[in-house]
């Protein structure tokens, strides 16, 4: 991390790698959450895990539901190349933990998407492809206070925020969930977790905006938010209307209801 700029977001790129890993353990950690650890020889040589990069994510290459084959792309000159075979099914997922011999990924279980269905049925030894991470956003560590806002899909990234060693700034977490036992967040001093229980749907946008209306914002506050893209739009507008500096916030739509495989790197119309 660039310690000379503790209040700005830095971007660090990594050499692109395609890995074929397998399930080494799988456990239920919440009513709709499955924690799957992946390992294998392709982890040899290390896996990028810089400090203060809680939103680091990979693209999972989901096995073909009919054949079980994994059309893992080939990398040439740090670029993906693809042959004439079937197009791979890719889904972005946050890496919850990085260890020398395994990656930990937390899945929201659902049967209406290929990754969720795979996670529901994954057993030890099942293979899966992993691409990346292509790069890391290194978040600033020099603010006096942090506000983290997330739905179920972004709670693994919140977990990485709270795991960051040596970081003592006060943190307010606003977790938008169906039930407060949804996800086990790590305990951390100077941290308040506000559970906002709301079924998935359009009412969530108003719920998260109302909950955050009372947030005291100033020059020494950094806001990070991620989750369903349309749910976060009113929050983004509210921060803008309050004159909150754009470079003191990072708001990322991880997914959009009704859209398969949303590319969250594309700019939002807001």
Short mmCIF file of C-alpha atoms in Angstrom, two decimals:
data_model
loop_
_atom_site.label_atom_id
_atom_site.label_comp_id
_atom_site.label_asym_id
_atom_site.label_seq_id
_atom_site.Cartn_x
_atom_site.Cartn_y
_atom_site.Cartn_z
CA UNK A 1 0.00 0.00 0.00
CA UNK A 2 1.16 3.54 -0.75
CA UNK A 3 1.60 4.87 2.78
CA UNK A 4 2.25 8.34 1.38
CA UNK A 5 -1.42 8.57 0.38
CA UNK A 6 -3.35 7.06 3.30
CA UNK A 7 -6.65 8.73 2.32
CA UNK A 8 -6.92 7.63 -1.32
CA UNK A 9 -7.86 4.35 -2.99
CA UNK A 10 -4.92 2.72 -4.75
CA UNK A 11 -5.14 0.18 -7.57
CA UNK A 12 -2.60 -2.62 -7.87
CA UNK A 13 -2.68 -5.02 -10.83
CA UNK A 14 -1.69 -8.69 -10.61
CA UNK A 15 -0.52 -11.11 -13.29
CA UNK A 16 -3.60 -12.96 -14.53
CA UNK A 17 -3.72 -16.65 -13.64
CA UNK A 18 -6.17 -19.44 -14.29
CA UNK A 19 -6.28 -22.10 -11.59
CA UNK A 20 -8.05 -25.44 -11.39
CA UNK A 21 -8.88 -26.03 -7.72
CA UNK A 22 -11.05 -28.45 -5.81
CA UNK A 23 -13.28 -28.38 -2.75
CA UNK A 24 -11.40 -29.32 0.42
CA UNK A 25 -14.22 -28.49 2.86
CA UNK A 26 -17.78 -27.17 2.85
CA UNK A 27 -19.83 -25.99 5.82
CA UNK A 28 -23.07 -24.12 6.44
CA UNK A 29 -22.38 -20.88 8.33
CA UNK A 30 -25.86 -19.32 8.15
CA UNK A 31 -29.41 -20.06 6.99
CA UNK A 32 -28.45 -19.25 3.39
CA UNK A 33 -24.66 -19.16 3.53
CA UNK A 34 -22.19 -21.90 2.62
CA UNK A 35 -18.44 -21.56 3.26
CA UNK A 36 -16.34 -23.53 0.77
CA UNK A 37 -12.57 -23.89 1.00
CA UNK A 38 -10.69 -24.54 -2.24
CA UNK A 39 -7.22 -25.99 -2.60
CA UNK A 40 -4.89 -27.76 -4.97
CA UNK A 41 -1.45 -27.64 -6.60
CA UNK A 42 -2.38 -24.55 -8.64
CA UNK A 43 -2.12 -22.50 -5.44
CA UNK A 44 1.63 -23.14 -5.41
CA UNK A 45 3.54 -19.91 -5.79
CA UNK A 46 1.13 -17.89 -3.69
CA UNK A 47 -2.09 -15.99 -4.19
CA UNK A 48 -2.32 -12.17 -4.16
CA UNK A 49 -3.63 -10.93 -0.80
CA UNK A 50 -2.46 -7.37 -0.12
CA UNK A 51 -3.44 -5.54 3.05
CA UNK A 52 -6.58 -3.41 3.00
CA UNK A 53 -7.97 -5.06 -0.12
CA UNK A 54 -11.20 -6.50 1.35
CA UNK A 55 -13.14 -6.41 -1.92
CA UNK A 56 -10.66 -8.60 -3.84
CA UNK A 57 -12.63 -11.00 -5.98
CA UNK A 58 -12.09 -13.81 -8.45
CA UNK A 59 -14.10 -15.15 -11.34
CA UNK A 60 -15.25 -18.68 -10.68
CA UNK A 61 -15.46 -20.93 -13.74
CA UNK A 62 -18.55 -23.03 -13.00
CA UNK A 63 -18.48 -26.67 -14.18
CA UNK A 64 -20.89 -27.50 -16.99
CA UNK A 65 -24.08 -28.76 -15.35
CA UNK A 66 -24.50 -31.59 -17.88
CA UNK A 67 -20.93 -32.79 -18.46
CA UNK A 68 -19.05 -31.55 -15.39
CA UNK A 69 -16.35 -30.15 -17.66
CA UNK A 70 -14.65 -26.86 -16.79
CA UNK A 71 -13.75 -24.81 -19.88
CA UNK A 72 -10.85 -23.05 -18.17
CA UNK A 73 -9.61 -20.21 -20.40
CA UNK A 74 -5.98 -20.13 -21.49
CA UNK A 75 -3.85 -17.09 -20.61
CA UNK A 76 -1.38 -15.78 -23.17
CA UNK A 77 0.57 -12.54 -22.70
CA UNK A 78 -1.49 -11.77 -19.57
CA UNK A 79 -4.74 -12.00 -21.55
CA UNK A 80 -7.53 -14.55 -21.66
CA UNK A 81 -7.86 -16.57 -24.84
CA UNK A 82 -10.65 -18.97 -25.66
CA UNK A 83 -10.83 -21.76 -28.19
CA UNK A 84 -13.79 -23.03 -30.14
CA UNK A 85 -15.32 -24.90 -27.21
CA UNK A 86 -18.26 -23.84 -25.06
CA UNK A 87 -18.17 -20.41 -23.49
CA UNK A 88 -17.37 -20.69 -19.78
CA UNK A 89 -19.90 -19.63 -17.16
CA UNK A 90 -18.16 -17.04 -14.99
CA UNK A 91 -19.33 -15.47 -11.74
CA UNK A 92 -17.56 -12.92 -9.52
CA UNK A 93 -17.03 -13.84 -5.86
CA UNK A 94 -15.15 -12.20 -3.01
CA UNK A 95 -12.34 -14.26 -1.54
CA UNK A 96 -13.18 -14.36 2.17
CA UNK A 97 -9.81 -15.66 3.36
CA UNK A 98 -6.45 -16.48 1.79
CA UNK A 99 -4.17 -19.13 3.26
CA UNK A 100 -1.04 -20.80 1.95
CA UNK A 101 -2.91 -23.92 0.87
CA UNK A 102 -6.52 -22.80 0.42
CA UNK A 103 -8.93 -20.07 -0.57
CA UNK A 104 -12.17 -19.54 1.34
CA UNK A 105 -15.25 -18.38 -0.57
CA UNK A 106 -18.69 -17.77 0.99
CA UNK A 107 -21.75 -18.40 -1.19
CA UNK A 108 -25.32 -17.18 -0.84
CA UNK A 109 -27.31 -20.32 -1.51
CA UNK A 110 -30.02 -20.13 -4.16
CA UNK A 111 -31.22 -22.37 -6.96
CA UNK A 112 -31.73 -19.71 -9.64
CA UNK A 113 -28.07 -19.23 -10.60
CA UNK A 114 -25.25 -21.58 -11.65
CA UNK A 115 -22.87 -20.63 -8.82
CA UNK A 116 -25.53 -20.94 -6.13
CA UNK A 117 -26.64 -24.31 -7.46
CA UNK A 118 -23.04 -25.52 -7.61
CA UNK A 119 -22.43 -24.45 -4.00
CA UNK A 120 -25.59 -26.19 -2.80
CA UNK A 121 -24.31 -29.51 -4.12
CA UNK A 122 -20.53 -29.16 -3.81
CA UNK A 123 -18.69 -31.95 -2.01
CA UNK A 124 -15.05 -32.55 -1.14
CA UNK A 125 -13.05 -33.24 -4.29
CA UNK A 126 -15.34 -31.35 -6.69
CA UNK A 127 -13.32 -29.23 -9.14
CA UNK A 128 -13.89 -25.57 -10.04
CA UNK A 129 -11.96 -23.02 -12.06
CA UNK A 130 -10.67 -19.76 -10.58
CA UNK A 131 -9.50 -16.72 -12.56
CA UNK A 132 -7.66 -13.84 -10.94
CA UNK A 133 -7.71 -11.69 -9.00
CA UNK A 134 -6.84 -9.31 -11.82
CA UNK A 135 -6.19 -6.45 -9.46
CA UNK A 136 -6.77 -5.05 -5.99
CA UNK A 137 -8.34 -1.86 -4.72
CA UNK A 138 -6.23 -0.92 -1.71
CA UNK A 139 -8.52 1.11 0.53
CA UNK A 140 -7.33 4.01 2.69
CA UNK A 141 -6.46 3.28 6.29
CA UNK A 142 -6.01 6.85 7.48
CA UNK A 143 -9.60 7.97 8.16
CA UNK A 144 -10.89 8.53 11.69
CA UNK A 145 -14.12 6.54 11.09
CA UNK A 146 -15.53 4.09 8.55
CA UNK A 147 -19.06 3.21 7.46
CA UNK A 148 -19.51 -0.18 5.77
CA UNK A 149 -22.83 -0.99 4.09
CA UNK A 150 -23.59 -4.41 2.62
CA UNK A 151 -26.25 -6.92 1.69
CA UNK A 152 -25.68 -10.67 1.96
CA UNK A 153 -23.47 -10.83 -1.14
CA UNK A 154 -21.06 -8.22 0.24
CA UNK A 155 -20.83 -9.45 3.84
CA UNK A 156 -17.75 -11.59 3.06
CA UNK A 157 -15.96 -8.38 2.07
CA UNK A 158 -17.11 -6.76 5.32
CA UNK A 159 -15.63 -9.76 7.12
CA UNK A 160 -12.29 -9.05 5.44
CA UNK A 161 -12.52 -5.38 6.46
CA UNK A 162 -13.03 -6.37 10.09
CA UNK A 163 -10.25 -8.97 10.00
CA UNK A 164 -7.65 -6.39 8.96
CA UNK A 165 -4.89 -6.61 11.60
CA UNK A 166 -3.68 -3.52 13.41
CA UNK A 167 -6.60 -1.37 12.22
CA UNK A 168 -8.24 0.41 15.16
CA UNK A 169 -10.50 3.08 13.61
CA UNK A 170 -14.17 3.04 14.74
CA UNK A 171 -16.46 1.26 12.28
CA UNK A 172 -20.23 1.26 11.75
CA UNK A 173 -21.52 -1.72 9.77
CA UNK A 174 -25.01 -1.61 8.23
CA UNK A 175 -25.91 -5.17 7.21
CA UNK A 176 -29.00 -5.55 5.02
CA UNK A 177 -30.18 -9.13 5.61
CA UNK A 178 -33.24 -11.35 5.80
CA UNK A 179 -32.37 -12.31 9.38
CA UNK A 180 -29.67 -11.18 11.81
CA UNK A 181 -28.22 -14.71 11.99
CA UNK A 182 -27.53 -14.51 8.26
CA UNK A 183 -23.74 -14.24 8.47
CA UNK A 184 -21.13 -14.56 11.25
CA UNK A 185 -19.16 -11.32 11.23
CA UNK A 186 -15.91 -11.34 13.22
CA UNK A 187 -15.88 -9.45 16.51
CA UNK A 188 -13.72 -6.34 16.53
CA UNK A 189 -13.19 -3.51 19.04
CA UNK A 190 -14.73 -0.13 18.22
CA UNK A 191 -17.24 -1.74 15.84
CA UNK A 192 -21.02 -1.39 15.84
CA UNK A 193 -23.10 -3.70 13.65
CA UNK A 194 -26.59 -2.50 12.70
CA UNK A 195 -28.69 -5.39 11.39
CA UNK A 196 -31.39 -4.19 8.98
CA UNK A 197 -33.82 -7.05 8.49
CA UNK A 198 -35.69 -6.72 5.20
CA UNK A 199 -36.72 -9.35 2.61
CA UNK A 200 -35.01 -9.16 -0.74
CA UNK A 201 -36.95 -6.73 -2.90
CA UNK A 202 -37.54 -3.08 -3.78
CA UNK A 203 -38.23 -2.05 -0.15
CA UNK A 204 -34.56 -2.59 0.65
CA UNK A 205 -33.51 0.64 -1.06
CA UNK A 206 -35.65 2.76 1.27
CA UNK A 207 -34.61 0.69 4.30
CA UNK A 208 -30.88 1.18 3.79
CA UNK A 209 -31.25 4.86 2.90
CA UNK A 210 -33.37 5.55 5.99
CA UNK A 211 -30.95 3.70 8.24
CA UNK A 212 -28.03 5.72 6.92
CA UNK A 213 -29.77 9.12 7.06
CA UNK A 214 -28.51 9.64 10.58
CA UNK A 215 -24.88 8.92 9.77
CA UNK A 216 -22.65 11.80 10.77
CA UNK A 217 -20.46 12.51 7.76
CA UNK A 218 -17.41 14.71 7.71
CA UNK A 219 -13.92 15.11 6.38
CA UNK A 220 -12.65 12.14 8.36
CA UNK A 221 -15.22 9.49 7.32
CA UNK A 222 -14.89 6.90 4.56
CA UNK A 223 -18.00 5.10 3.23
CA UNK A 224 -17.86 1.71 1.52
CA UNK A 225 -21.02 0.06 0.23
CA UNK A 226 -21.73 -2.97 -1.96
CA UNK A 227 -24.71 -5.12 -2.86
CA UNK A 228 -27.65 -5.09 -5.25
CA UNK A 229 -27.07 -2.24 -7.70
CA UNK A 230 -30.53 -0.66 -7.72
CA UNK A 231 -30.78 -0.86 -3.92
CA UNK A 232 -27.66 1.30 -3.64
CA UNK A 233 -28.72 4.02 -6.10
CA UNK A 234 -30.71 6.09 -3.56
CA UNK A 235 -27.79 5.88 -1.12
CA UNK A 236 -25.39 7.15 -3.76
CA UNK A 237 -27.73 10.04 -4.58
CA UNK A 238 -28.27 10.85 -0.90
CA UNK A 239 -24.52 11.12 -0.29
CA UNK A 240 -24.19 13.34 -3.36
CA UNK A 241 -27.06 15.56 -2.23
CA UNK A 242 -25.41 15.96 1.18
CA UNK A 243 -22.24 17.14 -0.53
CA UNK A 244 -20.22 14.14 0.59
CA UNK A 245 -16.91 14.11 -1.34
CA UNK A 246 -16.92 11.49 -4.06
CA UNK A 247 -13.39 10.33 -3.27
CA UNK A 248 -14.42 9.48 0.31
CA UNK A 249 -16.81 6.76 -0.82
CA UNK A 250 -16.78 3.60 -2.89
CA UNK A 251 -20.22 2.22 -3.80
CA UNK A 252 -20.28 -0.93 -5.93
CA UNK A 253 -23.27 -2.77 -7.38
CA UNK A 254 -22.23 -6.43 -7.05
CA UNK A 255 -25.39 -7.73 -8.72
CA UNK A 256 -28.69 -6.55 -10.19
CA UNK A 257 -32.01 -8.30 -9.72
CA UNK A 258 -33.05 -10.04 -12.94
CA UNK A 259 -29.60 -9.71 -14.57
CA UNK A 260 -27.37 -12.78 -14.89
CA UNK A 261 -23.64 -12.23 -14.40
CA UNK A 262 -23.72 -8.43 -13.97
CA UNK A 263 -20.39 -6.83 -14.89
CA UNK A 264 -19.95 -4.57 -11.86
CA UNK A 265 -16.91 -2.93 -13.46
CA UNK A 266 -19.16 -1.09 -15.92
CA UNK A 267 -20.01 2.51 -14.94
CA UNK A 268 -23.43 3.08 -13.45
CA UNK A 269 -25.68 5.72 -14.96
CA UNK A 270 -25.63 7.55 -11.60
#
